[in-house]
């Protein structure tokens, strides 16, 4: 569905199916994204540790998302640790009651769900389950390098990992149905970045293999 509206439709469906409020249903999806954000932070830091910085749009977008997630995580834990910070922030939000109140209710539901998965120790199952799909994504991208005829060292495990990490950013961009176009261009740009990281300036033949891969 265009613009990632599918997440909203999913929340609406879960709300009706489970007979709970829409805010509570949204909170469940946000709790899921919150756990994913922590994992993305780990994957992202590992990526920055092994890859040199380059003034390239992919890097800027990646660093922006990584920075935003880091800021939100720090703010969230400060709010949980110091209640006066939490009260101060929500007092500002309540100045806009039509927006502030629903957001606050969603926040309360999300905190309750996160405490529940932590108390039940199911959060570790979520984390373990998240590593599996991520690893399989890296593996499938690596396998696709061969039929696309992308030569080494660009067609290696490092580039497959880079695509998997950047895919988090690429798929978050609002786009046409199925992220057609945005995903293709995003992956194409990441492959160019990977080549530059290895000191390779892609020629027309290599760019065609990148296009084929996407």
Tab-separated table of C-alpha atoms in Angstrom:
chain	number	residue	atom	x	y	z
A	1	UNK	CA	0.000	0.000	0.000
A	2	UNK	CA	1.459	3.434	-0.908
A	3	UNK	CA	3.418	5.329	1.734
A	4	UNK	CA	3.668	2.376	4.147
A	5	UNK	CA	-0.010	2.878	5.000
A	6	UNK	CA	-0.173	-0.877	5.455
A	7	UNK	CA	1.100	-0.474	9.028
A	8	UNK	CA	-1.932	1.661	9.859
A	9	UNK	CA	-4.287	-0.804	8.183
A	10	UNK	CA	-2.672	-3.634	10.148
A	11	UNK	CA	-3.219	-1.739	13.422
A	12	UNK	CA	-6.871	-1.092	12.483
A	13	UNK	CA	-7.391	-4.778	11.646
A	14	UNK	CA	-5.766	-5.958	14.916
A	15	UNK	CA	-7.918	-3.490	16.836
A	16	UNK	CA	-11.138	-4.880	15.363
A	17	UNK	CA	-10.031	-8.515	15.508
A	18	UNK	CA	-8.938	-8.400	19.163
A	19	UNK	CA	-11.627	-5.905	20.254
A	20	UNK	CA	-9.148	-3.440	21.738
A	21	UNK	CA	-8.747	0.289	21.259
A	22	UNK	CA	-6.953	1.557	18.169
A	23	UNK	CA	-4.353	3.307	20.385
A	24	UNK	CA	-3.540	0.030	22.104
A	25	UNK	CA	-3.201	-1.692	18.750
A	26	UNK	CA	-0.859	1.043	17.502
A	27	UNK	CA	1.139	0.661	20.730
A	28	UNK	CA	1.702	-3.035	19.993
A	29	UNK	CA	3.162	-2.171	16.576
A	30	UNK	CA	5.324	0.575	18.099
A	31	UNK	CA	6.637	-1.847	20.744
A	32	UNK	CA	7.637	-4.178	17.914
A	33	UNK	CA	9.381	-1.326	16.076
A	34	UNK	CA	11.062	-0.233	19.316
A	35	UNK	CA	12.722	-3.620	19.758
A	36	UNK	CA	13.723	-3.567	16.071
A	37	UNK	CA	15.237	-0.098	16.561
A	38	UNK	CA	17.577	-1.376	19.269
A	39	UNK	CA	18.743	-4.174	16.988
A	40	UNK	CA	19.209	-1.766	14.086
A	41	UNK	CA	21.382	0.373	16.378
A	42	UNK	CA	23.637	-2.620	17.045
A	43	UNK	CA	23.832	-3.543	13.344
A	44	UNK	CA	24.424	0.094	12.396
A	45	UNK	CA	27.274	0.636	14.867
A	46	UNK	CA	28.914	-2.571	13.626
A	47	UNK	CA	28.587	-1.277	10.059
A	48	UNK	CA	30.185	2.094	10.918
A	49	UNK	CA	33.014	0.324	12.724
A	50	UNK	CA	34.044	-1.615	9.611
A	51	UNK	CA	33.166	0.883	6.862
A	52	UNK	CA	34.867	4.264	6.336
A	53	UNK	CA	32.689	7.377	6.111
A	54	UNK	CA	32.098	8.840	2.663
A	55	UNK	CA	30.198	12.034	1.749
A	56	UNK	CA	27.481	10.109	-0.064
A	57	UNK	CA	23.640	10.401	0.169
A	58	UNK	CA	23.295	6.802	1.410
A	59	UNK	CA	25.603	7.539	4.316
A	60	UNK	CA	23.796	10.761	5.176
A	61	UNK	CA	20.404	9.034	5.211
A	62	UNK	CA	21.800	6.128	7.239
A	63	UNK	CA	23.460	8.421	9.801
A	64	UNK	CA	20.294	10.529	10.088
A	65	UNK	CA	18.149	7.477	10.920
A	66	UNK	CA	20.820	6.084	13.261
A	67	UNK	CA	21.102	9.439	15.037
A	68	UNK	CA	17.329	9.819	15.350
A	69	UNK	CA	16.994	6.326	16.832
A	70	UNK	CA	19.849	6.956	19.277
A	71	UNK	CA	18.252	10.229	20.394
A	72	UNK	CA	14.834	8.618	20.905
A	73	UNK	CA	16.320	5.686	22.835
A	74	UNK	CA	18.260	8.019	25.152
A	75	UNK	CA	15.167	10.201	25.668
A	76	UNK	CA	12.965	7.173	26.388
A	77	UNK	CA	15.303	5.790	29.060
A	78	UNK	CA	15.706	9.228	30.640
A	79	UNK	CA	11.908	9.451	30.838
A	80	UNK	CA	11.746	6.029	32.461
A	81	UNK	CA	14.534	6.829	34.922
A	82	UNK	CA	13.565	10.394	35.825
A	83	UNK	CA	9.831	10.963	36.167
A	84	UNK	CA	10.228	14.740	36.247
A	85	UNK	CA	11.579	14.612	32.678
A	86	UNK	CA	8.607	12.511	31.636
A	87	UNK	CA	6.145	14.925	33.276
A	88	UNK	CA	7.862	17.924	31.700
A	89	UNK	CA	7.683	16.465	28.188
A	90	UNK	CA	4.053	15.407	28.485
A	91	UNK	CA	3.057	18.759	29.982
A	92	UNK	CA	4.266	20.329	26.740
A	93	UNK	CA	2.411	17.717	24.666
A	94	UNK	CA	-0.826	18.328	26.573
A	95	UNK	CA	-0.819	21.908	25.349
A	96	UNK	CA	-2.202	20.353	22.163
A	97	UNK	CA	-4.884	18.111	23.675
A	98	UNK	CA	-6.288	16.736	20.434
A	99	UNK	CA	-2.867	15.362	19.547
A	100	UNK	CA	-1.171	15.075	22.926
A	101	UNK	CA	-3.770	12.918	24.673
A	102	UNK	CA	-3.953	10.112	22.044
A	103	UNK	CA	-0.154	10.077	21.779
A	104	UNK	CA	0.156	9.860	25.575
A	105	UNK	CA	-2.301	6.943	25.730
A	106	UNK	CA	-0.301	5.148	23.037
A	107	UNK	CA	2.912	5.791	24.978
A	108	UNK	CA	1.422	4.338	28.197
A	109	UNK	CA	0.215	1.217	26.368
A	110	UNK	CA	3.612	0.767	24.704
A	111	UNK	CA	5.481	1.070	28.018
A	112	UNK	CA	3.157	-1.514	29.557
A	113	UNK	CA	3.749	-3.936	26.694
A	114	UNK	CA	7.531	-3.491	26.874
A	115	UNK	CA	7.503	-4.122	30.630
A	116	UNK	CA	5.395	-7.223	30.019
A	117	UNK	CA	7.752	-8.776	27.442
A	118	UNK	CA	10.709	-7.938	29.700
A	119	UNK	CA	9.054	-9.436	32.788
A	120	UNK	CA	8.045	-12.592	30.903
A	121	UNK	CA	11.542	-12.759	29.308
A	122	UNK	CA	9.930	-13.104	25.880
A	123	UNK	CA	11.985	-10.130	24.691
A	124	UNK	CA	14.958	-12.474	24.289
A	125	UNK	CA	12.864	-14.644	21.955
A	126	UNK	CA	12.064	-11.537	19.881
A	127	UNK	CA	15.769	-10.639	19.688
A	128	UNK	CA	16.819	-14.159	18.730
A	129	UNK	CA	14.045	-14.336	16.112
A	130	UNK	CA	15.161	-11.010	14.633
A	131	UNK	CA	18.738	-12.184	14.094
A	132	UNK	CA	17.509	-15.117	11.964
A	133	UNK	CA	15.745	-13.136	9.203
A	134	UNK	CA	18.557	-10.575	9.148
A	135	UNK	CA	21.175	-13.300	8.651
A	136	UNK	CA	19.054	-14.944	5.939
A	137	UNK	CA	18.748	-11.583	4.145
A	138	UNK	CA	22.533	-11.184	4.132
A	139	UNK	CA	22.868	-14.721	2.774
A	140	UNK	CA	20.294	-14.293	-0.008
A	141	UNK	CA	21.864	-11.019	-1.185
A	142	UNK	CA	25.247	-12.737	-1.230
A	143	UNK	CA	23.851	-15.598	-3.338
A	144	UNK	CA	22.286	-13.150	-5.824
A	145	UNK	CA	25.648	-11.524	-6.550
A	146	UNK	CA	26.698	-14.536	-8.665
A	147	UNK	CA	23.798	-14.594	-11.192
A	148	UNK	CA	23.980	-10.799	-11.434
A	149	UNK	CA	27.705	-11.165	-12.298
A	150	UNK	CA	28.833	-8.643	-9.684
A	151	UNK	CA	32.580	-9.188	-9.313
A	152	UNK	CA	34.579	-9.437	-6.104
A	153	UNK	CA	35.334	-7.650	-3.867
A	154	UNK	CA	32.048	-5.748	-4.382
A	155	UNK	CA	30.048	-8.987	-4.574
A	156	UNK	CA	31.122	-10.140	-1.122
A	157	UNK	CA	29.618	-10.687	2.308
A	158	UNK	CA	30.479	-7.127	3.378
A	159	UNK	CA	28.316	-5.631	0.634
A	160	UNK	CA	25.494	-8.072	1.409
A	161	UNK	CA	25.607	-6.899	5.039
A	162	UNK	CA	25.660	-3.263	3.903
A	163	UNK	CA	22.525	-3.762	1.763
A	164	UNK	CA	20.720	-5.523	4.624
A	165	UNK	CA	21.427	-2.695	7.058
A	166	UNK	CA	20.550	0.073	4.577
A	167	UNK	CA	17.341	-1.740	3.590
A	168	UNK	CA	15.900	-0.613	6.927
A	169	UNK	CA	16.253	2.983	5.729
A	170	UNK	CA	15.200	2.284	2.135
A	171	UNK	CA	11.942	0.531	3.055
A	172	UNK	CA	10.959	3.344	5.439
A	173	UNK	CA	10.764	5.836	2.553
A	174	UNK	CA	7.155	6.405	1.386
A	175	UNK	CA	6.778	5.077	-2.129
A	176	UNK	CA	4.528	3.601	-4.760
A	177	UNK	CA	2.939	0.180	-4.066
A	178	UNK	CA	5.542	-2.335	-3.003
A	179	UNK	CA	8.217	0.387	-2.758
A	180	UNK	CA	8.761	-0.001	-6.515
A	181	UNK	CA	11.440	2.367	-7.706
A	182	UNK	CA	12.580	3.539	-4.294
A	183	UNK	CA	13.928	0.104	-3.340
A	184	UNK	CA	15.580	-0.332	-6.737
A	185	UNK	CA	17.261	3.062	-6.642
A	186	UNK	CA	18.212	2.616	-2.979
A	187	UNK	CA	19.932	-0.733	-3.522
A	188	UNK	CA	21.571	0.600	-6.700
A	189	UNK	CA	23.000	3.532	-4.710
A	190	UNK	CA	24.226	1.216	-1.953
A	191	UNK	CA	26.084	-0.929	-4.507
A	192	UNK	CA	27.795	2.191	-5.892
A	193	UNK	CA	28.763	3.121	-2.335
A	194	UNK	CA	30.133	-0.398	-1.746
A	195	UNK	CA	32.273	-0.152	-4.898
A	196	UNK	CA	33.637	3.231	-3.777
A	197	UNK	CA	34.487	1.758	-0.380
A	198	UNK	CA	36.750	-0.707	-2.177
A	199	UNK	CA	38.323	2.088	-4.218
A	200	UNK	CA	36.516	1.061	-7.423
A	201	UNK	CA	34.917	3.575	-9.780
A	202	UNK	CA	32.079	1.620	-11.462
A	203	UNK	CA	32.139	1.672	-15.259
A	204	UNK	CA	29.053	1.266	-17.450
A	205	UNK	CA	29.357	-2.545	-17.508
A	206	UNK	CA	29.491	-2.772	-13.700
A	207	UNK	CA	26.598	-0.327	-13.331
A	208	UNK	CA	24.541	-2.618	-15.568
A	209	UNK	CA	25.232	-5.550	-13.216
A	210	UNK	CA	24.114	-3.350	-10.301
A	211	UNK	CA	20.880	-2.549	-12.134
A	212	UNK	CA	20.353	-6.261	-12.865
A	213	UNK	CA	20.869	-7.103	-9.203
A	214	UNK	CA	18.241	-4.579	-8.069
